[in-house]
Short mmCIF file of C-alpha atoms in Angstrom, two decimals:
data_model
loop_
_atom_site.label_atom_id
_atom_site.label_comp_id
_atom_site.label_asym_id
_atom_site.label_seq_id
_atom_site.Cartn_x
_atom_site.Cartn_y
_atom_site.Cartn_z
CA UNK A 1 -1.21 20.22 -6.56
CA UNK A 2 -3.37 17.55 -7.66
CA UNK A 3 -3.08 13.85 -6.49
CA UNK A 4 -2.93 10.55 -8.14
CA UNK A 5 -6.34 9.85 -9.64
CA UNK A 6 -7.95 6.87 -10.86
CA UNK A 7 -10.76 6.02 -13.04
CA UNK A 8 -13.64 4.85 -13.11
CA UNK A 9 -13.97 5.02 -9.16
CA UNK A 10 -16.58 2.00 -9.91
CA UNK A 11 -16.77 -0.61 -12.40
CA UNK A 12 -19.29 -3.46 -12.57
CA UNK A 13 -18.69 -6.00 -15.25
CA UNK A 14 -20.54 -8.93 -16.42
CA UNK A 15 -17.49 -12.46 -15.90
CA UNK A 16 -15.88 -13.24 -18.98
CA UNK A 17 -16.22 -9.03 -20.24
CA UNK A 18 -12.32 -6.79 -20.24
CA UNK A 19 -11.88 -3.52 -18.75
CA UNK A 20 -9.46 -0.79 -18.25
CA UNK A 21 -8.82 1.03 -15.49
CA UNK A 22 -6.86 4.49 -15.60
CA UNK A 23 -4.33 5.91 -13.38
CA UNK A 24 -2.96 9.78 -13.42
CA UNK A 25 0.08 9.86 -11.46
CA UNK A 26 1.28 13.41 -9.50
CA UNK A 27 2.81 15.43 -12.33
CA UNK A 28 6.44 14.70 -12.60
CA UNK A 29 5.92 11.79 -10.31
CA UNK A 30 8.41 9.40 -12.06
CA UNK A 31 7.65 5.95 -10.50
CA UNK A 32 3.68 4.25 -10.49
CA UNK A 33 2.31 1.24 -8.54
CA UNK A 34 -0.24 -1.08 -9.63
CA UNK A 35 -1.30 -2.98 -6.13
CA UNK A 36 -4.79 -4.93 -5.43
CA UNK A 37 -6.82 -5.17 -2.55
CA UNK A 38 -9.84 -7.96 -1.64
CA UNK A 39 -12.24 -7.00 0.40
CA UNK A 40 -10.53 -6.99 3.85
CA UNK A 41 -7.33 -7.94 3.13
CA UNK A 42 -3.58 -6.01 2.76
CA UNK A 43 -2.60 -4.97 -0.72
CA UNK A 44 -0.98 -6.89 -3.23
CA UNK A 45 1.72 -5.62 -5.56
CA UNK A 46 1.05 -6.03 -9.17
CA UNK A 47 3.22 -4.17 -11.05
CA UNK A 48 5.77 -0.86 -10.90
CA UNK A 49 6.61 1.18 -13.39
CA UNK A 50 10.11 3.48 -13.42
CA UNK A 51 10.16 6.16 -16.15
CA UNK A 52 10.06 4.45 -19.40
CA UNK A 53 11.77 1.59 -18.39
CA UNK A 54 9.62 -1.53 -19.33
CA UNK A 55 7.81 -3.20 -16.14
CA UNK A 56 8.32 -6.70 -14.81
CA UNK A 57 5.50 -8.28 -14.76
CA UNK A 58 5.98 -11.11 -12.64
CA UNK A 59 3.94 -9.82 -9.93
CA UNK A 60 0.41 -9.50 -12.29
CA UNK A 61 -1.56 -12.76 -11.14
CA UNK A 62 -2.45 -14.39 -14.66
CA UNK A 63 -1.82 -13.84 -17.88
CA UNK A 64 -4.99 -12.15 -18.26
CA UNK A 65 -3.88 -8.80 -16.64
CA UNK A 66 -1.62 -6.67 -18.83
CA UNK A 67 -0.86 -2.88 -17.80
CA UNK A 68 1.30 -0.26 -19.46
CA UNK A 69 2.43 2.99 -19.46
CA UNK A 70 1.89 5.83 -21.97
CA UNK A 71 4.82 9.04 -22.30
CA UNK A 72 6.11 7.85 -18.72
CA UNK A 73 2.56 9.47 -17.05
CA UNK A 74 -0.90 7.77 -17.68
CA UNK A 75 -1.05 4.00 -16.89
CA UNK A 76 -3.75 1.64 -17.66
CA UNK A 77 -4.68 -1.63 -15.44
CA UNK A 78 -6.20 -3.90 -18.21
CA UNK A 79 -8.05 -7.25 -17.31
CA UNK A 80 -9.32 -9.37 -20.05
CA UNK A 81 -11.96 -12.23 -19.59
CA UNK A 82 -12.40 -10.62 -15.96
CA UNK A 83 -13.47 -14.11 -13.62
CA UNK A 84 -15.23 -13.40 -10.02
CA UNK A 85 -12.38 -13.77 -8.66
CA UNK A 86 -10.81 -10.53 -10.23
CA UNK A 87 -13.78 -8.14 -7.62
CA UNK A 88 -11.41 -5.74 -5.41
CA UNK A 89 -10.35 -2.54 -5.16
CA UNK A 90 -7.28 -1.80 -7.60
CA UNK A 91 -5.21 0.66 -6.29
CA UNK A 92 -2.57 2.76 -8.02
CA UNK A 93 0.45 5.02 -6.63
CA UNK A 94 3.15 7.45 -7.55
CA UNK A 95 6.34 8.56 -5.74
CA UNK A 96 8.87 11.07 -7.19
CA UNK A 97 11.94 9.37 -8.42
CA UNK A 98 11.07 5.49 -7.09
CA UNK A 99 13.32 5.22 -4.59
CA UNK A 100 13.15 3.09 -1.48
CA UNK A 101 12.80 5.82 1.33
CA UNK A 102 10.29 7.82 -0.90
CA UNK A 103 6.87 7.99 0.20
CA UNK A 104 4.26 6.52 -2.45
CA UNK A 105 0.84 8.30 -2.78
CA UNK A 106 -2.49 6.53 -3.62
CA UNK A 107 -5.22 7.11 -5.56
CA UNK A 108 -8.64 6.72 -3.96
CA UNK A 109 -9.06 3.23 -5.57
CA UNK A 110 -10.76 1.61 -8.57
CA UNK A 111 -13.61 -0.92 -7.17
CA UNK A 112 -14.05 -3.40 -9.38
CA UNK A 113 -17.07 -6.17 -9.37
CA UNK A 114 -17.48 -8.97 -11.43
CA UNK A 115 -20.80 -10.61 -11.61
CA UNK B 1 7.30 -16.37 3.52
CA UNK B 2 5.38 -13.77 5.24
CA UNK B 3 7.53 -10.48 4.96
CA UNK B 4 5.42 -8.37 6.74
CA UNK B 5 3.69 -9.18 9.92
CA UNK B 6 0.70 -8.08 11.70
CA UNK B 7 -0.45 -10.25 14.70
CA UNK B 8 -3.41 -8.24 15.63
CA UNK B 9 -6.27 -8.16 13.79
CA UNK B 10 -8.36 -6.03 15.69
CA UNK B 11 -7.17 -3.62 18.23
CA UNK B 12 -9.99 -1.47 20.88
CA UNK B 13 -8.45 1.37 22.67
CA UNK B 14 -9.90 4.34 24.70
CA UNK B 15 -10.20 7.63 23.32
CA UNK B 16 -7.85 9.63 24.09
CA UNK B 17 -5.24 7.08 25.46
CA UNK B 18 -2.29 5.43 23.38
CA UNK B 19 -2.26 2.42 22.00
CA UNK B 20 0.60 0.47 20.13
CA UNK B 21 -0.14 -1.66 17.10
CA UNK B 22 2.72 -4.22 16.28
CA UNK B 23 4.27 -5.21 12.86
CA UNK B 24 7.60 -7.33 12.13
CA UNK B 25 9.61 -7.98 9.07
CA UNK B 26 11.95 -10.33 7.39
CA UNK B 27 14.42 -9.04 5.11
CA UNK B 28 18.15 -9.89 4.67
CA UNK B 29 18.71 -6.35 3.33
CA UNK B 30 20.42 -3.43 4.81
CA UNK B 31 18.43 -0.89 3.32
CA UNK B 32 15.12 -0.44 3.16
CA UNK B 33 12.48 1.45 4.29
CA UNK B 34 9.68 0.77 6.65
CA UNK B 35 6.22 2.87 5.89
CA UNK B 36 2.65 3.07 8.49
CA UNK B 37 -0.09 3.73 6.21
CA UNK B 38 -4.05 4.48 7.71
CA UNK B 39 -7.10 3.13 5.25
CA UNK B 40 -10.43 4.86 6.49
CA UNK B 41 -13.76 3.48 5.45
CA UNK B 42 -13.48 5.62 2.88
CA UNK B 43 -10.88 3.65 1.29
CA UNK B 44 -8.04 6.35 0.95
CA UNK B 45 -4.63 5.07 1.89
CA UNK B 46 -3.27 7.91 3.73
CA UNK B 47 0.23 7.81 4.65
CA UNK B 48 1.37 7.89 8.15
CA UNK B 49 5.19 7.53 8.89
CA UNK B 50 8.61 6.63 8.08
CA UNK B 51 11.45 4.47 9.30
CA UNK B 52 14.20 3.83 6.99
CA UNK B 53 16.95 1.13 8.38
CA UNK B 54 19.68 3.65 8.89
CA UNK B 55 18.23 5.56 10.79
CA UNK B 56 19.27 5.37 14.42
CA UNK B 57 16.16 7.68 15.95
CA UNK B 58 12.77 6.23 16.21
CA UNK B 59 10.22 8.43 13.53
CA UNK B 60 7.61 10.70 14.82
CA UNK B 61 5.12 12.59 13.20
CA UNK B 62 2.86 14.43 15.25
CA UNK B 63 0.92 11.90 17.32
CA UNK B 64 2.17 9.06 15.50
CA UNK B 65 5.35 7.63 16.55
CA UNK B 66 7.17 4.07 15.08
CA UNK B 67 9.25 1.81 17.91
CA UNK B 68 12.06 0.99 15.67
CA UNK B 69 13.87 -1.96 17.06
CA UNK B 70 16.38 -3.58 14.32
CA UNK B 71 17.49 -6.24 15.77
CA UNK B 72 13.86 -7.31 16.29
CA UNK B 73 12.69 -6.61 12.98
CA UNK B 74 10.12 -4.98 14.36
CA UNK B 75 8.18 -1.33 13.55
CA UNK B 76 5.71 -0.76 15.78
CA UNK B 77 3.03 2.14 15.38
CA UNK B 78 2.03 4.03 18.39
CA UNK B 79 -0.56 6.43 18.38
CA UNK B 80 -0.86 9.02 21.45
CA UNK B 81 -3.75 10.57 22.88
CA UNK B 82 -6.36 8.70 20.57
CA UNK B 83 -9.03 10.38 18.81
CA UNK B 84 -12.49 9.20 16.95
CA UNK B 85 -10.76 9.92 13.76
CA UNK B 86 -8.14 7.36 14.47
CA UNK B 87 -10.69 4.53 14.28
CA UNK B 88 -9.47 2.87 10.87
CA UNK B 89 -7.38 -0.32 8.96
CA UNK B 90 -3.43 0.35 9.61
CA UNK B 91 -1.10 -1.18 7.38
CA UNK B 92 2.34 -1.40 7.51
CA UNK B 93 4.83 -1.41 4.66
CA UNK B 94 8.46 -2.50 3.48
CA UNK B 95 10.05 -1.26 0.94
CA UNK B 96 11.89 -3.89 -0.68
CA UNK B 97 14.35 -4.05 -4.20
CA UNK B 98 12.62 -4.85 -7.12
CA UNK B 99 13.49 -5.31 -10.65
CA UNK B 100 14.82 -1.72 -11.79
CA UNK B 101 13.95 -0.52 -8.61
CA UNK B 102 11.80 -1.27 -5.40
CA UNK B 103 8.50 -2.55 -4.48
CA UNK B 104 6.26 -1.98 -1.33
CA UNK B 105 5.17 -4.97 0.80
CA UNK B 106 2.38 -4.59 3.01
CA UNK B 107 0.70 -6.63 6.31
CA UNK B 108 -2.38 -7.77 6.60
CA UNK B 109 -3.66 -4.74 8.33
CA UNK B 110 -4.67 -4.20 11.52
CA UNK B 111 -8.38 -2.41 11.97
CA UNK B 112 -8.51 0.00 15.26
CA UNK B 113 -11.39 1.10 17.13
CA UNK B 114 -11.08 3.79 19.04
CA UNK B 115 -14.05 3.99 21.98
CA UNK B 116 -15.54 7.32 23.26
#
């Protein structure tokens, strides 16, 4: 079947501008990742969603990132008043029931610029 | 604190030889799970292998195998018979618990070259 997708594969963004970035997990996929990566560094967990249980968001890096999740499938990665410093590649996953010896499974990546 | 580990940056090996790429972890859990993941240039994060804590045989999967050692916290990837394809970032992964469930923590990465 299909795999996690993300969209847009590309954004460029003036500083200061928000945008959203999409995620559609694997159908019936229950559990969704939110994870960041600068250029040549490991990922970063943002945020993790479980069924329709609301997320902690402890992980997102400033108050200017917000995410949520629509009918326990679609999520959206929003950044408002995007700074430089917000350029990677956003990443997104989804693993069946969000347990810890399930295997997650990534979507090819949002990159994200910020002039 | 560093939960994940990766000492080696950059890692050469000849093709078709093996080569082990190291990773250690901290955790004061029992359970959790222990994940190799390969990141081509093209981005994709493709995953590799699985260790999970209670399991007493090391993981293989195809070429790929993980050197399990508990008491080390350690999870070594090694990767037999090398091929051009190999040549890529490796990361390696916890999974750790998480509010309402469990998170992933990954290393720094370690990028391998693999020589003709």
């Amino acid at each position: 079947g299909a795999g996690v997708s993300q969209s847009p594969s590309n954004k460029v963004t003036e500083k200061g501008k928000d945008v959203e970035l999409r995620c559609d997990p694997i159908s019936g996929h229950t559990a969704l990742y939110w994870y960041r990566q600068s250029l040549g560094q490991g990922l970063e967990f943002l945020i993790y969603f479980q069924g329709n249980s609301a997320p902690d968001k402890s992980g997102l890096p400033s108050d200017r990132f917000s995410a949520e999740r629509t009918g326990g499938s679609v999520s959206t990665l929003t950044i408002q008043r995007t700074q430089q410093e917000d350029s990677a590649v956003y990443l997104c996953a989804s693993s069946l029931l969000g347990h810890d010896q399930e295997t997650q499974y990534f979507g090819p990546g949002t990159r994200l610029l910020v002039l | 604190a560093q939960k994940i580990t990766q000492t080696q940056p950059g890692m050469f090996v000849q093709e078709k030889e093996a080569v082990t790429l190291d990773c250690t972890y901290d955790t004061s859990d029992q359970s959790y799970g222990l994940f190799w993941y390969k990141q081509p240039s093209s981005g994709e994060m493709i995953f590799l292998i699985y260790q999970g804590s209670y399991d007493e045989q090391n993981a293989t999967e195809g070429r790929y195998s993980l050197n399990f050692q508990k008491a080390r916290k350690s999870a070594n990837l090694v990767i037999s018979a090398s091929q051009l394809g190999d040549s890529a970032m490796y990361f390696c992964a916890m999974r750790e618990p998480y509010t309402g469930g469990f998170k992933t923590i990954f290393g720094a990465g370690t990028r391998l070259f693999v020589k003709a």
